[in-house]
mmCIF file of C-alpha atoms in Angstrom:
data_model
loop_
_atom_site.group_PDB
_atom_site.id
_atom_site.type_symbol
_atom_site.label_atom_id
_atom_site.label_comp_id
_atom_site.label_asym_id
_atom_site.label_seq_id
_atom_site.Cartn_x
_atom_site.Cartn_y
_atom_site.Cartn_z
ATOM 1 C CA MET A 1 132.914 101.117 119.289
ATOM 2 C CA MET A 2 134.588 103.323 121.881
ATOM 3 C CA GLU A 3 132.201 102.385 124.494
ATOM 4 C CA LEU A 4 132.499 98.770 123.612
ATOM 5 C CA THR A 5 136.172 99.110 123.759
ATOM 6 C CA HIS A 6 135.986 100.340 127.290
ATOM 7 C CA GLU A 7 133.737 97.496 128.248
ATOM 8 C CA PHE A 8 135.866 94.787 126.386
ATOM 9 C CA GLY A 9 136.169 91.706 128.629
ATOM 10 C CA HIS A 10 134.050 93.329 131.373
ATOM 11 C CA GLY A 11 130.499 92.875 130.235
ATOM 12 C CA LEU A 12 127.805 93.856 127.932
ATOM 13 C CA VAL A 13 126.618 97.317 126.829
ATOM 14 C CA GLN A 14 122.911 97.759 126.782
ATOM 15 C CA ARG A 15 121.574 99.213 123.427
ATOM 16 C CA LYS A 16 119.178 101.621 124.900
ATOM 17 C CA ALA A 17 121.835 103.024 127.366
ATOM 18 C CA LEU A 18 124.334 103.258 124.491
ATOM 19 C CA ALA A 19 121.841 105.235 122.246
ATOM 20 C CA GLU A 20 121.029 107.559 125.061
ATOM 21 C CA ARG A 21 124.757 108.202 125.881
ATOM 22 C CA GLN A 22 125.631 108.792 122.214
ATOM 23 C CA ASN A 23 122.536 110.946 121.678
ATOM 24 C CA ILE A 24 121.407 109.046 118.710
ATOM 25 C CA PRO A 25 118.060 107.329 117.993
ATOM 26 C CA LEU A 26 117.836 103.737 118.978
ATOM 27 C CA GLY A 27 116.713 102.676 115.569
ATOM 28 C CA PHE A 28 119.774 104.293 113.991
ATOM 29 C CA LEU A 29 122.013 102.642 116.486
ATOM 30 C CA GLU A 30 120.415 99.280 115.662
ATOM 31 C CA MET A 31 121.356 99.694 111.907
ATOM 32 C CA ILE A 32 124.957 100.505 112.973
ATOM 33 C CA LEU A 33 125.116 97.541 115.323
ATOM 34 C CA LEU A 34 123.730 95.168 112.670
ATOM 35 C CA SER A 35 126.465 96.188 110.154
ATOM 36 C CA LEU A 36 129.088 95.703 112.829
ATOM 37 C CA LYS A 37 127.575 92.336 113.834
ATOM 38 C CA ASN A 38 127.470 91.134 110.223
ATOM 39 C CA ALA A 39 131.145 92.042 109.893
ATOM 40 C CA GLY A 40 131.928 89.877 112.750
ATOM 41 C CA LEU A 41 133.197 92.704 115.040
ATOM 42 C CA ILE A 42 130.451 92.552 117.657
ATOM 43 C CA GLY A 43 128.075 90.053 119.228
ATOM 44 C CA SER A 44 124.789 90.423 121.052
ATOM 45 C CA ARG A 45 122.709 88.747 123.723
ATOM 46 C CA ARG A 46 118.994 89.256 123.972
ATOM 47 C CA GLY A 47 116.960 89.577 127.186
ATOM 48 C CA ALA A 48 116.721 91.768 130.233
ATOM 49 C CA HIS A 49 120.418 91.449 130.924
ATOM 50 C CA GLY A 50 121.352 91.437 127.285
ATOM 51 C CA GLY A 51 123.471 93.878 125.196
ATOM 52 C CA VAL A 52 126.263 94.111 122.844
ATOM 53 C CA PHE A 53 129.939 93.439 123.107
ATOM 54 C CA LEU A 54 133.153 93.360 121.021
ATOM 55 C CA ILE A 55 134.068 89.869 119.680
ATOM 56 C CA LYS A 56 137.616 90.849 118.682
ATOM 57 C CA SER A 57 140.276 92.444 120.810
ATOM 58 C CA PRO A 58 140.329 96.281 120.442
ATOM 59 C CA ARG A 59 143.874 95.942 119.318
ATOM 60 C CA GLU A 60 142.899 93.681 116.339
ATOM 61 C CA VAL A 61 140.298 96.198 114.959
ATOM 62 C CA THR A 62 141.649 99.137 112.972
ATOM 63 C CA LEU A 63 139.966 102.483 112.556
ATOM 64 C CA GLY A 64 140.197 101.911 108.831
ATOM 65 C CA GLN A 65 138.111 98.810 109.000
ATOM 66 C CA ILE A 66 135.411 100.604 111.047
ATOM 67 C CA ILE A 67 135.162 103.569 108.674
ATOM 68 C CA ARG A 68 135.137 101.397 105.621
ATOM 69 C CA LEU A 69 132.456 99.329 107.030
ATOM 70 C CA LEU A 70 130.111 102.204 108.145
ATOM 71 C CA ASP A 71 131.040 105.015 105.751
ATOM 72 C CA GLY A 72 132.204 103.248 102.704
ATOM 73 C CA PRO A 73 135.531 103.527 100.733
ATOM 74 C CA LEU A 74 138.283 105.783 102.049
ATOM 75 C CA ALA A 75 139.054 106.936 98.487
ATOM 76 C CA PRO A 76 138.234 110.639 97.682
ATOM 77 C CA ILE A 77 137.146 109.698 94.139
ATOM 78 C CA ALA A 78 135.757 106.455 92.848
ATOM 79 C CA CYS A 79 138.542 105.790 90.322
ATOM 80 C CA VAL A 80 141.169 105.166 93.056
ATOM 81 C CA SER A 81 138.944 103.038 95.357
ATOM 82 C CA GLN A 82 140.254 99.632 96.178
ATOM 83 C CA THR A 83 136.846 98.413 97.397
ATOM 84 C CA ALA A 84 134.394 100.379 95.039
ATOM 85 C CA TYR A 85 136.267 101.115 91.939
ATOM 86 C CA GLN A 86 134.430 103.074 89.192
ATOM 87 C CA LYS A 87 135.610 104.908 86.192
ATOM 88 C CA CYS A 88 134.978 108.557 86.141
ATOM 89 C CA GLN A 89 132.270 109.190 83.704
ATOM 90 C CA ASP A 90 132.968 112.828 83.078
ATOM 91 C CA CYS A 91 136.814 112.627 83.051
ATOM 92 C CA PRO A 92 138.652 113.223 79.715
ATOM 93 C CA HIS A 93 141.376 110.804 80.827
ATOM 94 C CA ALA A 94 138.982 107.861 81.872
ATOM 95 C CA ALA A 95 140.114 105.862 78.929
ATOM 96 C CA THR A 96 144.000 106.160 79.823
ATOM 97 C CA THR A 97 146.088 105.530 82.848
ATOM 98 C CA THR A 98 147.638 108.957 82.641
ATOM 99 C CA CYS A 99 145.026 110.943 84.480
ATOM 100 C CA PRO A 100 146.982 113.537 86.642
ATOM 101 C CA ILE A 101 144.022 113.978 89.131
ATOM 102 C CA GLN A 102 144.143 110.094 89.703
ATOM 103 C CA ARG A 103 147.547 109.993 90.499
ATOM 104 C CA ILE A 104 147.266 112.617 93.188
ATOM 105 C CA MET A 105 144.029 111.142 94.559
ATOM 106 C CA LEU A 106 145.722 107.595 94.681
ATOM 107 C CA ASP A 107 148.484 109.227 96.932
ATOM 108 C CA VAL A 108 145.709 110.798 99.109
ATOM 109 C CA ARG A 109 143.858 107.452 99.312
ATOM 110 C CA ASN A 110 146.995 105.720 100.272
ATOM 111 C CA ALA A 111 147.928 108.309 102.835
ATOM 112 C CA ILE A 112 144.408 108.150 104.496
ATOM 113 C CA SER A 113 144.537 104.380 104.540
ATOM 114 C CA SER A 114 148.093 104.232 105.869
ATOM 115 C CA VAL A 115 147.009 106.368 108.861
ATOM 116 C CA LEU A 116 143.593 104.873 109.567
ATOM 117 C CA ASP A 117 144.810 101.187 109.200
ATOM 118 C CA HIS A 118 147.800 102.069 111.441
ATOM 119 C CA TYR A 119 145.620 102.769 114.500
ATOM 120 C CA SER A 120 143.569 100.138 116.350
ATOM 121 C CA LEU A 121 140.520 100.823 118.499
ATOM 122 C CA GLU A 122 142.800 100.200 121.585
ATOM 123 C CA ASP A 123 145.248 102.978 120.222
ATOM 124 C CA PHE A 124 142.248 105.471 119.856
ATOM 125 C CA VAL A 125 140.483 104.782 123.079
ATOM 126 C CA PHE A 126 143.585 104.230 125.339
ATOM 127 C CA PRO A 127 146.265 106.355 123.743
ATOM 128 C CA GLN A 128 148.380 106.106 126.932
ATOM 129 C CA LYS A 129 149.029 102.304 126.164
ATOM 130 C CA ARG A 130 150.553 103.385 122.922
ATOM 131 C CA GLY A 131 152.941 105.848 124.411
ATOM 132 C CA PRO A 132 154.095 108.998 122.402
ATOM 133 C CA SER A 133 153.059 109.536 118.715
ATOM 134 C CA LYS A 134 154.630 107.099 116.345
ATOM 135 C CA SER A 135 155.657 108.058 113.023
ATOM 136 C CA ILE A 136 154.293 106.242 109.998
ATOM 137 C CA LYS A 137 156.748 105.607 107.261
ATOM 138 C CA GLN A 138 155.605 106.038 103.655
ATOM 139 C CA LYS A 139 157.484 105.291 100.609
ATOM 140 C CA ARG A 140 157.336 108.045 97.972
ATOM 141 C CA GLY A 141 159.347 107.288 94.855
ATOM 142 C CA SER A 142 162.823 106.239 95.803
ATOM 143 C CA ARG A 143 162.790 107.878 99.143
ATOM 144 C CA ALA A 144 161.027 107.130 102.371
ATOM 145 C CA THR A 145 159.389 110.034 104.182
ATOM 146 C CA LYS A 146 157.991 110.113 107.659
ATOM 147 C CA VAL A 147 154.501 111.217 108.243
ATOM 148 C CA LYS A 148 153.814 112.268 111.936
ATOM 149 C CA ALA A 149 150.790 110.243 113.045
ATOM 150 C CA PRO A 150 148.229 112.533 114.614
ATOM 151 C CA VAL A 151 147.905 112.494 118.497
ATOM 152 C CA HIS A 152 144.331 112.274 119.634
ATOM 153 C CA SER A 153 143.392 113.543 123.078
ATOM 154 C CA SER A 154 140.349 112.259 124.906
#
């Protein structure tokens, strides 16, 4: 997605060249590209001058969307997942809503989501466009706390 972001609006990226630059097998890349295409994030053209390209602007696609699509839920445990919820089978608190682990893991999931959904592909690939690190505000109880968003270097 980083390479497609660099090429956004300029042209297509050939699959074989992309696989070679990323040092991954072409078949594995094809599976990733199919998932991205089915989600409406990329398009493709066949032929000698074909390749893949971003459909949406890099500023419209969040890192959270990509990670959820390719790796699954952001939640550290299934009982706090928004997209793949499952009761914990071995938890003595599974029948109640007072599980102490669940409360903490919900905070962890919310923090992870907040950060990853805050950054777009454009922010990630072109951090200079974003400017200095921005703070992400999170509500915690009745007070608001600031979590410093990480700064990524290329």
